N, CA, C and O atoms as a MOPAC input file, in Angstrom:
PM7 MOZYME 1SCF
protein

 N      0.93000 1    -1.02000 1    -0.06400 1
 C      0.02000 1    -0.12200 1    -0.01100 1
 C      0.84300 1     1.17400 1    -0.03400 1
 O      2.05900 1     1.07400 1     0.12900 1
 N      0.23600 1     2.49400 1    -0.23800 1
 C      0.97300 1     3.78700 1    -0.21300 1
 C      1.14200 1     4.13400 1     1.24200 1
 O      0.15200 1     4.24600 1     1.96600 1
 N      2.26700 1     4.29400 1     1.65600 1
 C      2.48400 1     4.89800 1     3.10600 1
 C      1.73100 1     6.19500 1     3.22500 1
 O      1.61000 1     6.97500 1     2.28000 1
 N      1.21000 1     6.40100 1     4.46900 1
 C      0.41800 1     7.50200 1     4.86900 1
 C      1.21500 1     8.82200 1     5.01300 1
 O      0.67500 1     9.92700 1     5.04600 1
 N      2.65400 1     8.59000 1     5.10300 1
 C      3.53400 1     9.52300 1     5.14400 1
 C      3.32000 1    10.53500 1     3.94400 1
 O      3.49800 1    11.75200 1     3.99600 1
 N      2.95000 1     9.87300 1     2.97000 1
 C      2.67300 1    10.61000 1     1.56000 1
 C      1.78700 1    11.72400 1     1.45200 1
 O      1.83400 1    12.55800 1     0.54700 1
 N      0.80900 1    11.71100 1     2.60000 1
 C     -0.08000 1    12.80500 1     2.83900 1
 C      0.46700 1    14.14600 1     3.14400 1
 O     -0.15500 1    15.20300 1     3.04100 1
 N      1.79400 1    13.98400 1     3.56000 1
 C      2.54100 1    15.20400 1     3.78600 1
 C      3.21400 1    15.95000 1     2.60800 1
 O      3.80400 1    17.02700 1     2.69700 1
 N      3.05100 1    15.27600 1     1.59300 1
 C      3.76100 1    15.89000 1     0.29400 1
 C      2.96000 1    16.68400 1    -0.48700 1
 O      2.67900 1    16.36000 1    -1.64100 1
 N      2.46200 1    17.94800 1     0.15900 1
 C      1.19800 1    18.68600 1    -0.18100 1
 C      1.75100 1    19.58700 1    -1.40500 1
 O      0.95800 1    20.21700 1    -2.10400 1
 N      3.04800 1    19.62000 1    -1.61800 1
 C      3.57400 1    20.31400 1    -2.81300 1
 C      3.88400 1    19.33700 1    -3.84900 1
 O      4.20200 1    19.89000 1    -4.90200 1
 N      3.89600 1    18.13300 1    -3.89100 1
 C      4.09000 1    17.25100 1    -4.89900 1
 C      3.34000 1    17.51500 1    -6.12700 1
 O      2.15500 1    17.84100 1    -6.05400 1
 N      3.92800 1    17.40000 1    -7.22900 1
 C      3.23600 1    17.71500 1    -8.55800 1
 C      3.04300 1    16.48100 1    -9.17600 1
 O      2.06400 1    16.42200 1    -9.92000 1
 N      3.72400 1    15.48800 1    -9.06000 1
 C      3.96600 1    14.23400 1   -10.05500 1
 C      4.11000 1    13.04100 1    -9.18000 1
 O      5.09000 1    13.11900 1    -8.43800 1
 N      3.43300 1    12.00900 1    -9.07000 1
 C      3.60100 1    10.94100 1    -8.34800 1
 C      3.42600 1     9.64200 1    -9.33400 1
 O      2.33000 1     9.32100 1    -9.79500 1
 N      4.55600 1     8.98700 1    -9.58000 1
 C      4.39700 1     7.74400 1   -10.43200 1
 C      4.71800 1     6.54000 1    -9.54300 1
 O      5.84300 1     6.50000 1    -9.04400 1
 N      3.90500 1     5.61800 1    -9.30700 1
 C      4.36200 1     4.40800 1    -8.50500 1
 C      3.95100 1     3.19200 1    -9.39400 1
 O      3.70000 1     2.09300 1    -8.89900 1
 N      3.90300 1     3.41300 1   -10.55100 1
 C      3.56400 1     2.14400 1   -11.50500 1
 C      4.31200 1     0.97100 1   -11.34400 1
 O      5.50000 1     1.11300 1   -11.05400 1
 N      3.87100 1    -0.13100 1   -11.47000 1
 C      4.60100 1    -1.50700 1   -11.50900 1
 C      5.37000 1    -1.99500 1   -10.37300 1
 O      6.39000 1    -2.68400 1   -10.39100 1
 N      4.68500 1    -1.50500 1    -9.32700 1
 C      5.37400 1    -1.78100 1    -7.96600 1
 C      4.57300 1    -3.06600 1    -7.19700 1
 O      5.04000 1    -3.53800 1    -6.16100 1
 N      3.71200 1    -3.42300 1    -7.61400 1
 C      2.85600 1    -4.41500 1    -6.98700 1
 C      2.33300 1    -4.00500 1    -5.69100 1
 O      2.20300 1    -4.76700 1    -4.73200 1
 N      2.02700 1    -2.72600 1    -5.70500 1
 C      1.29800 1    -2.32600 1    -4.48900 1
 C     -0.27900 1    -2.70800 1    -4.49000 1
 O     -0.93900 1    -2.71100 1    -5.52900 1
 N     -0.80400 1    -3.02300 1    -3.23700 1
 C     -1.99700 1    -3.66700 1    -3.21900 1
 C     -2.89900 1    -3.01400 1    -1.93500 1
 O     -2.43100 1    -2.29200 1    -1.05500 1
 N     -4.21000 1    -3.42200 1    -2.04700 1
 C     -4.81500 1    -2.64900 1    -1.06000 1
 C     -5.75300 1    -1.65500 1    -1.77600 1
 O     -5.78700 1    -1.46500 1    -2.99200 1
 N     -6.51000 1    -1.05100 1    -0.83700 1
 C     -7.50400 1     0.16700 1    -1.72900 1
 C     -6.66700 1     1.28200 1    -1.81300 1
 O     -5.74900 1     1.44600 1    -1.01000 1
 N     -6.89800 1     2.02200 1    -2.67500 1
 C     -6.38900 1     3.48000 1    -2.87300 1
 C     -6.58500 1     4.43100 1    -1.65800 1
 O     -7.76300 1     4.71700 1    -1.44700 1
 N     -5.73700 1     4.93800 1    -0.88000 1
 C     -5.96800 1     5.53500 1     0.29100 1
 C     -6.79800 1     6.87100 1    -0.07200 1
 O     -6.53300 1     7.41900 1    -1.14200 1
 N     -7.74500 1     7.39600 1     0.73200 1
 C     -8.34800 1     8.56200 1     0.65500 1
 C     -7.21200 1     9.73000 1     0.88300 1
 O     -7.43900 1    10.81300 1     0.34300 1
 N     -6.15900 1     9.59900 1     1.55100 1
 C     -5.39700 1    10.62400 1     1.85300 1
 C     -4.73500 1    11.33200 1     0.55200 1
 O     -4.17900 1    12.42900 1     0.57100 1
 N     -4.91500 1    10.42300 1    -0.67600 1
 C     -4.39300 1    11.00800 1    -1.84400 1
 C     -5.14600 1    12.30700 1    -2.27600 1
 O     -4.65000 1    13.12200 1    -3.05500 1
 N     -6.18400 1    12.41700 1    -1.80000 1
 C     -6.94900 1    13.49400 1    -2.24800 1
 C     -6.53600 1    14.88700 1    -1.57600 1
 O     -7.02700 1    15.97000 1    -1.89400 1
 N     -5.62800 1    14.70600 1    -0.66800 1
 C     -5.13800 1    15.71200 1     0.12200 1
 C     -3.83300 1    16.42200 1    -0.65600 1
 O     -3.32500 1    17.51100 1    -0.38800 1
 N     -3.49200 1    15.58500 1    -1.57700 1
 C     -2.16900 1    16.14100 1    -2.46400 1
 C     -2.74400 1    17.08200 1    -3.36600 1
 O     -3.04800 1    16.68500 1    -4.49100 1
 N     -2.95900 1    18.39100 1    -3.01100 1
 C     -3.79800 1    19.38300 1    -3.61800 1
 C     -2.96000 1    19.77800 1    -4.94000 1
 O     -3.51100 1    20.16000 1    -5.97300 1
 N     -1.63300 1    19.64700 1    -4.79500 1
 C     -0.76100 1    20.27100 1    -5.93400 1
 C     -0.51100 1    19.19300 1    -7.05600 1
 O      0.22900 1    19.43200 1    -8.01000 1
 N     -1.16700 1    17.99600 1    -6.89300 1
 C     -0.87000 1    16.94200 1    -7.89000 1
 C     -1.42500 1    17.28000 1    -9.38300 1
 O     -2.60000 1    17.57600 1    -9.60000 1
 N     -0.46300 1    17.19700 1   -10.33400 1
 C     -0.87700 1    17.52800 1   -11.64900 1
 C     -0.77300 1    16.15100 1   -12.51500 1
 O     -1.33900 1    16.10100 1   -13.60800 1
 N     -0.00600 1    14.97700 1   -11.99000 1
 C      0.32700 1    13.75500 1   -12.61000 1
 C      0.08100 1    12.70700 1   -11.47200 1
 O      0.67900 1    12.83900 1   -10.40500 1
 N     -0.73000 1    11.73700 1   -11.66400 1
 C     -0.83000 1    10.61400 1   -10.88000 1
 C     -0.96600 1     9.41300 1   -11.63600 1
 O     -1.91800 1     9.23600 1   -12.39700 1
 N      0.08400 1     8.45200 1   -11.43300 1
 C      0.18000 1     7.33400 1   -12.43800 1
 C      0.45000 1     6.16600 1   -11.18500 1
 O      1.47900 1     6.05800 1   -10.51700 1
 N     -0.73400 1     5.37900 1   -11.09100 1
 C     -0.68700 1     4.07900 1   -10.23500 1
 C     -0.83900 1     2.77400 1   -11.00200 1
 O     -1.20800 1     1.71900 1   -10.48600 1
 N     -0.47500 1     2.96500 1   -12.46100 1
 C     -0.78100 1     1.78100 1   -13.18900 1
 C      0.14100 1     0.66500 1   -12.77200 1
 O      1.17200 1     0.84900 1   -12.12500 1
 N     -0.33200 1    -0.59300 1   -13.21800 1
 C      0.29600 1    -1.96400 1   -13.20300 1
 C      0.59700 1    -2.24800 1   -11.68500 1
 O      1.72800 1    -2.51000 1   -11.27400 1
 N     -0.51000 1    -2.17100 1   -10.90100 1
 C     -0.21900 1    -2.63800 1    -9.46200 1
 C     -1.32100 1    -3.43500 1    -9.07100 1
 O     -2.02400 1    -3.81900 1   -10.00500 1
 N     -1.61600 1    -3.74500 1    -8.05600 1
 C     -2.94000 1    -4.63400 1    -7.41200 1
 C     -3.98700 1    -3.89800 1    -6.61200 1
 O     -4.71200 1    -4.48600 1    -5.80900 1
 N     -4.05500 1    -2.53900 1    -6.85700 1
 C     -4.89100 1    -1.78400 1    -6.05200 1
 C     -6.45900 1    -2.50200 1    -6.38400 1
 O     -6.73000 1    -2.90200 1    -7.51600 1
 N     -7.34300 1    -2.59100 1    -5.33700 1
 C     -8.66600 1    -3.01700 1    -5.46600 1
 C     -9.52000 1    -2.14300 1    -4.71900 1
 O     -9.02000 1    -1.16500 1    -4.16400 1
 N    -10.96100 1    -2.41500 1    -4.62300 1
 C    -11.94400 1    -1.75300 1    -4.22800 1
 C    -12.47000 1    -0.66700 1    -4.90000 1
 O    -12.30700 1    -0.71200 1    -6.11900 1
 N    -13.01600 1     0.23500 1    -4.49000 1
 C    -13.67400 1     1.46700 1    -5.23900 1
 C    -12.90700 1     2.36500 1    -5.27700 1
 O    -12.01100 1     2.49800 1    -4.44400 1
 N    -13.16600 1     3.39800 1    -6.54400 1
 C    -12.48800 1     4.60400 1    -6.66500 1
 C    -12.89800 1     5.57600 1    -5.63000 1
 O    -14.07500 1     5.92800 1    -5.56400 1
 N    -11.85600 1     6.10800 1    -4.68200 1
 C    -12.16200 1     6.96600 1    -3.66000 1
 C    -12.77400 1     8.28300 1    -4.08100 1
 O    -12.32600 1     8.83700 1    -5.08500 1
 N    -13.67100 1     8.77700 1    -3.45800 1
 C    -14.36300 1    10.12700 1    -3.84100 1
 C    -13.31000 1    11.15300 1    -3.62200 1
 O    -13.26100 1    12.18400 1    -4.29200 1
 N    -12.48700 1    10.86800 1    -2.69800 1
 C    -11.55300 1    12.08500 1    -2.42200 1
 C    -10.67900 1    12.37900 1    -3.68300 1
 O    -10.06800 1    13.44700 1    -3.70800 1
 N    -10.59700 1    11.68500 1    -4.52000 1
 C     -9.54200 1    11.89900 1    -5.55600 1
 C    -10.30700 1    13.23800 1    -6.28500 1
 O     -9.64400 1    14.13000 1    -6.81600 1
 N    -11.44500 1    13.24800 1    -6.24600 1
 C    -12.22600 1    14.36900 1    -6.95300 1
 C    -11.82600 1    15.81300 1    -6.40500 1
 O    -12.31300 1    16.81400 1    -6.93100 1
 N    -11.03900 1    15.89500 1    -5.46600 1
 C    -10.33900 1    17.02000 1    -4.91300 1
 C     -9.12900 1    17.67900 1    -5.52700 1
 O     -8.65800 1    18.80000 1    -5.34000 1
 N     -8.70000 1    16.55400 1    -6.41500 1
 C     -7.49200 1    17.07700 1    -6.78000 1
 C     -7.63200 1    17.58000 1    -8.27400 1
 O     -7.29500 1    16.94500 1    -9.27400 1
 N     -8.21600 1    18.89400 1    -8.23300 1
 C     -8.64500 1    19.74400 1    -9.32900 1
 C     -7.54000 1    20.14700 1   -10.35000 1
 O     -7.82800 1    20.63100 1   -11.44500 1
 N     -6.18800 1    19.91300 1    -9.91500 1
 C     -5.16000 1    20.37400 1   -10.90100 1
 C     -4.52300 1    19.33700 1   -11.55400 1
 O     -3.48100 1    19.54500 1   -12.17600 1
 N     -5.09600 1    18.10200 1   -11.47600 1
 C     -4.67100 1    16.74600 1   -12.26300 1
 C     -4.85400 1    16.94600 1   -13.70300 1
 O     -6.00300 1    17.22400 1   -14.04400 1
 N     -4.09600 1    16.87600 1   -14.48200 1
 C     -4.02400 1    16.82600 1   -15.84100 1
 C     -3.93100 1    15.43300 1   -16.37900 1
 O     -4.50100 1    15.11700 1   -17.42300 1
 N     -3.14900 1    14.52500 1   -15.60500 1
 C     -3.08500 1    13.16200 1   -16.14500 1
 C     -3.55000 1    12.27300 1   -14.88400 1
 O     -3.19600 1    12.49700 1   -13.72600 1
 N     -4.32000 1    11.32600 1   -15.25800 1
 C     -4.38200 1    10.34000 1   -14.14900 1
 C     -4.51100 1     8.82300 1   -14.66900 1
 O     -5.43600 1     8.51400 1   -15.42100 1
 N     -3.68200 1     8.01700 1   -14.30000 1
 C     -3.48600 1     6.74800 1   -14.84100 1
 C     -3.64500 1     5.71200 1   -13.76700 1
 O     -2.69100 1     5.60100 1   -12.99700 1
 N     -4.69000 1     4.93000 1   -13.58100 1
 C     -4.99600 1     3.88400 1   -12.62000 1
 C     -5.36000 1     2.60400 1   -13.36700 1
 O     -6.10900 1     1.75100 1   -12.89300 1
 N     -4.79200 1     2.52800 1   -14.54500 1
 C     -4.93900 1     1.13600 1   -15.26600 1
 C     -4.18600 1     0.10000 1   -14.75800 1
 O     -3.18100 1     0.20800 1   -14.05600 1
 N     -4.81800 1    -1.10300 1   -15.21900 1
 C     -4.04700 1    -2.35600 1   -14.97300 1
 C     -4.04900 1    -2.66700 1   -13.47700 1
 O     -3.10700 1    -3.24300 1   -12.93200 1
 N     -5.08900 1    -2.28000 1   -12.87100 1
 C     -5.23000 1    -2.82100 1   -11.43900 1
 C     -6.63800 1    -3.77900 1   -11.11300 1
 O     -7.19400 1    -4.44600 1   -11.98600 1
 N     -7.02000 1    -3.71700 1    -9.90600 1
 C     -8.21400 1    -4.58600 1    -9.64700 1
 C     -9.27600 1    -3.77800 1    -9.10400 1
 O    -10.04900 1    -4.23600 1    -8.26200 1
 N     -9.36800 1    -2.40600 1    -9.61400 1
 C    -10.45800 1    -1.56800 1    -9.19900 1
 C    -11.84000 1    -2.09600 1    -9.62100 1
 O    -12.00400 1    -2.75600 1   -10.64600 1
 N    -12.83500 1    -1.76000 1    -8.75300 1
 C    -14.12900 1    -2.24400 1    -9.26100 1
 C    -15.37500 1    -1.25800 1    -8.51700 1
 O    -15.05400 1    -0.48700 1    -7.61300 1
 N    -16.51200 1    -1.33900 1    -8.88600 1
 C    -17.49800 1    -0.50200 1    -8.48500 1
 C    -17.68200 1     0.61100 1    -9.62200 1
 O    -17.12000 1     0.64100 1   -10.71700 1
 N    -18.52100 1     1.43200 1    -9.14400 1
 C    -18.87400 1     2.62200 1   -10.02100 1
 C    -18.05600 1     3.68400 1    -9.88200 1
 O    -17.56300 1     3.84800 1    -8.76600 1
 N    -17.72000 1     4.64500 1   -10.96600 1
 C    -17.06700 1     5.78200 1   -10.69900 1
 C    -17.78600 1     6.74800 1   -10.00200 1
 O    -18.93500 1     7.01900 1   -10.35300 1
 N    -17.29100 1     7.26300 1    -9.12300 1
 C    -18.21800 1     8.29300 1    -8.28600 1
 C    -18.12700 1     9.70200 1    -9.08800 1
 O    -17.19300 1    10.16000 1    -9.74600 1
 N    -19.28300 1    10.18100 1    -8.83800 1
 C    -19.54500 1    11.64000 1    -9.52300 1
 C    -18.59700 1    12.53200 1    -9.22600 1
 O    -18.38700 1    13.40800 1   -10.06400 1
 N    -17.81800 1    12.52500 1    -7.99600 1
 C    -16.81800 1    13.50600 1    -7.90000 1
 C    -15.64900 1    13.49400 1    -8.79100 1
 O    -14.86200 1    14.44100 1    -8.80300 1
 N    -15.49800 1    12.40700 1    -9.57400 1
 C    -14.38300 1    12.63100 1   -10.62000 1
 C    -14.90200 1    13.50700 1   -11.62900 1
 O    -14.09100 1    13.61900 1   -12.54900 1
 N    -15.91400 1    14.14700 1   -11.79500 1
 C    -16.38700 1    15.23700 1   -12.63800 1
 C    -15.82300 1    16.41100 1   -12.37000 1
 O    -15.95600 1    17.36400 1   -13.13800 1
 N    -15.05300 1    16.48700 1   -11.12800 1
 C    -14.55800 1    17.75400 1   -10.67000 1
 C    -13.21700 1    17.85600 1   -11.23500 1
 O    -12.56600 1    18.88200 1   -11.03800 1
 N    -12.73000 1    16.86700 1   -11.93700 1
 C    -11.22500 1    16.99200 1   -12.42400 1
 C    -11.13700 1    17.54600 1   -13.85200 1
 O    -10.65600 1    16.89700 1   -14.78100 1
 N    -11.60100 1    18.71200 1   -13.96100 1
 C    -11.97500 1    19.22200 1   -15.26300 1
 C    -10.56800 1    19.79500 1   -15.90100 1
 O    -10.60800 1    20.41000 1   -16.96700 1
 N     -9.58800 1    19.62000 1   -15.35800 1
 C     -8.32600 1    19.95200 1   -16.05700 1
 C     -7.58300 1    18.68300 1   -16.48800 1
 O     -6.39700 1    18.75000 1   -16.81100 1
 N     -8.26000 1    17.52700 1   -16.49700 1
 C     -7.84800 1    16.38300 1   -17.20700 1
 C     -7.71100 1    16.47400 1   -18.62400 1
 O     -8.59500 1    16.93200 1   -19.34800 1
 N     -6.43500 1    15.97500 1   -19.09300 1
 C     -6.19400 1    15.83500 1   -20.47600 1
 C     -6.02600 1    14.37300 1   -20.82900 1
 O     -6.29500 1    13.95700 1   -21.95600 1
 N     -5.53200 1    13.51900 1   -19.75500 1
 C     -5.34600 1    12.16000 1   -20.08400 1
 C     -6.26100 1    11.32500 1   -18.75700 1
 O     -6.28900 1    11.66200 1   -17.57300 1
 N     -6.79900 1    10.42800 1   -19.25900 1
 C     -7.45000 1     9.45600 1   -17.97900 1
 C     -7.48300 1     8.04600 1   -18.57800 1
 O     -8.10800 1     7.74100 1   -19.59300 1
 N     -6.77300 1     7.26300 1   -17.86700 1
 C     -6.60200 1     5.96000 1   -18.09200 1
 C     -7.09800 1     4.97700 1   -16.97900 1
 O     -6.48100 1     4.76900 1   -15.93400 1
 N     -8.26300 1     4.40900 1   -17.32200 1
 C     -8.86600 1     3.45500 1   -16.28000 1
 C     -9.00700 1     2.09200 1   -16.60100 1
 O     -9.64100 1     1.29400 1   -15.91100 1
 N     -8.29800 1     1.76900 1   -17.86200 1
 C     -8.43200 1     0.66000 1   -18.60500 1
 C     -8.07100 1    -0.59000 1   -17.62400 1
 O     -7.44000 1    -0.42900 1   -16.58000 1
 N     -8.53700 1    -1.84000 1   -18.07400 1
 C     -8.05600 1    -3.14500 1   -17.37900 1
 C     -8.27000 1    -3.07400 1   -16.06200 1
 O     -7.33700 1    -3.34100 1   -15.30600 1
 N     -9.60500 1    -2.68300 1   -15.51900 1
 C    -10.00800 1    -2.65900 1   -14.35600 1
 C    -11.51800 1    -3.32500 1   -14.31000 1
 O    -12.01300 1    -3.72900 1   -15.36300 1
 N    -12.16100 1    -3.42000 1   -13.19700 1
 C    -13.74200 1    -3.87900 1   -13.36900 1
 C    -14.52300 1    -2.78800 1   -12.88300 1
 O    -15.55900 1    -2.96900 1   -12.24400 1
 N    -14.00000 1    -1.50400 1   -13.20200 1
 C    -15.21500 1    -0.38300 1   -12.90200 1
 C    -16.37800 1    -0.50300 1   -13.80400 1
 O    -16.33400 1    -1.12600 1   -14.86400 1
 N    -17.45100 1     0.13000 1   -13.33800 1
 C    -18.79300 1     0.21300 1   -13.78200 1
 C    -19.23900 1     1.51400 1   -13.87500 1
 O    -18.67800 1     2.46100 1   -13.32400 1
 N    -20.28300 1     1.59400 1   -14.59100 1
 C    -20.89700 1     3.06800 1   -14.68400 1
 C    -20.47300 1     3.79200 1   -15.78700 1
 O    -19.78900 1     3.38100 1   -16.72400 1
 N    -21.03300 1     5.15600 1   -15.56600 1
 C    -20.57700 1     6.12400 1   -16.85000 1
 C    -19.59000 1     7.18300 1   -16.23700 1
 O    -19.65000 1     7.63600 1   -15.09400 1
 N    -18.69000 1     7.48800 1   -17.18900 1
 C    -17.91400 1     8.65200 1   -16.91500 1
 C    -18.78800 1    10.07400 1   -16.67400 1
 O    -19.68100 1    10.36400 1   -17.47100 1
 N    -18.48000 1    10.93000 1   -15.54100 1
 C    -19.56200 1    11.87800 1   -15.45600 1
 C    -19.33500 1    12.93400 1   -16.64700 1
 O    -18.22400 1    13.23800 1   -17.07900 1
 N    -20.40900 1    13.38400 1   -17.05300 1
 C    -20.47500 1    14.36900 1   -18.22500 1
 C    -19.79100 1    15.50400 1   -17.98000 1
 O    -19.57500 1    16.16300 1   -18.99800 1
 N    -19.32700 1    16.01000 1   -16.85100 1
 C    -18.52300 1    17.12900 1   -16.55800 1
 C    -17.26300 1    16.97800 1   -17.22300 1
 O    -16.74100 1    17.99400 1   -17.68200 1
 N    -16.72700 1    15.93600 1   -17.33900 1
 C    -15.36900 1    15.77000 1   -18.05400 1
 C    -15.34800 1    16.01400 1   -19.53300 1
 O    -14.33300 1    16.24700 1   -20.19000 1
 N    -16.46900 1    15.94400 1   -19.94900 1
 C    -16.73600 1    16.16900 1   -21.49900 1
 C    -16.93200 1    17.73400 1   -22.09400 1
 O    -16.97700 1    18.09600 1   -23.27000 1
 N    -17.02400 1    18.45900 1   -20.96800 1
 C    -17.37400 1    19.84000 1   -21.23400 1
 C    -16.03900 1    20.61300 1   -21.35700 1
 O    -16.04500 1    21.82300 1   -21.58400 1

């Protein structure tokens, strides 16, 4: 899992933890990394639902959570990520629709 100490990295702009066999649920504290512009957690073993707290990362431009074991519906809070240029949620078991706010 991602260490809780990462919550203190509030000025962090890029976090790439891909391909590390990290497991467990995505921690809600990721939503407190308010300066994040790039978040890549691809090729791990994260499971569970998409944390609503990630909707607080309004500066995100790239979000890659592909190739994990995420499931459930995408929360409506993801619609707050209006600066996204790249969103990759492939190879998970997510359900539901991508919020319309992302298309505007």
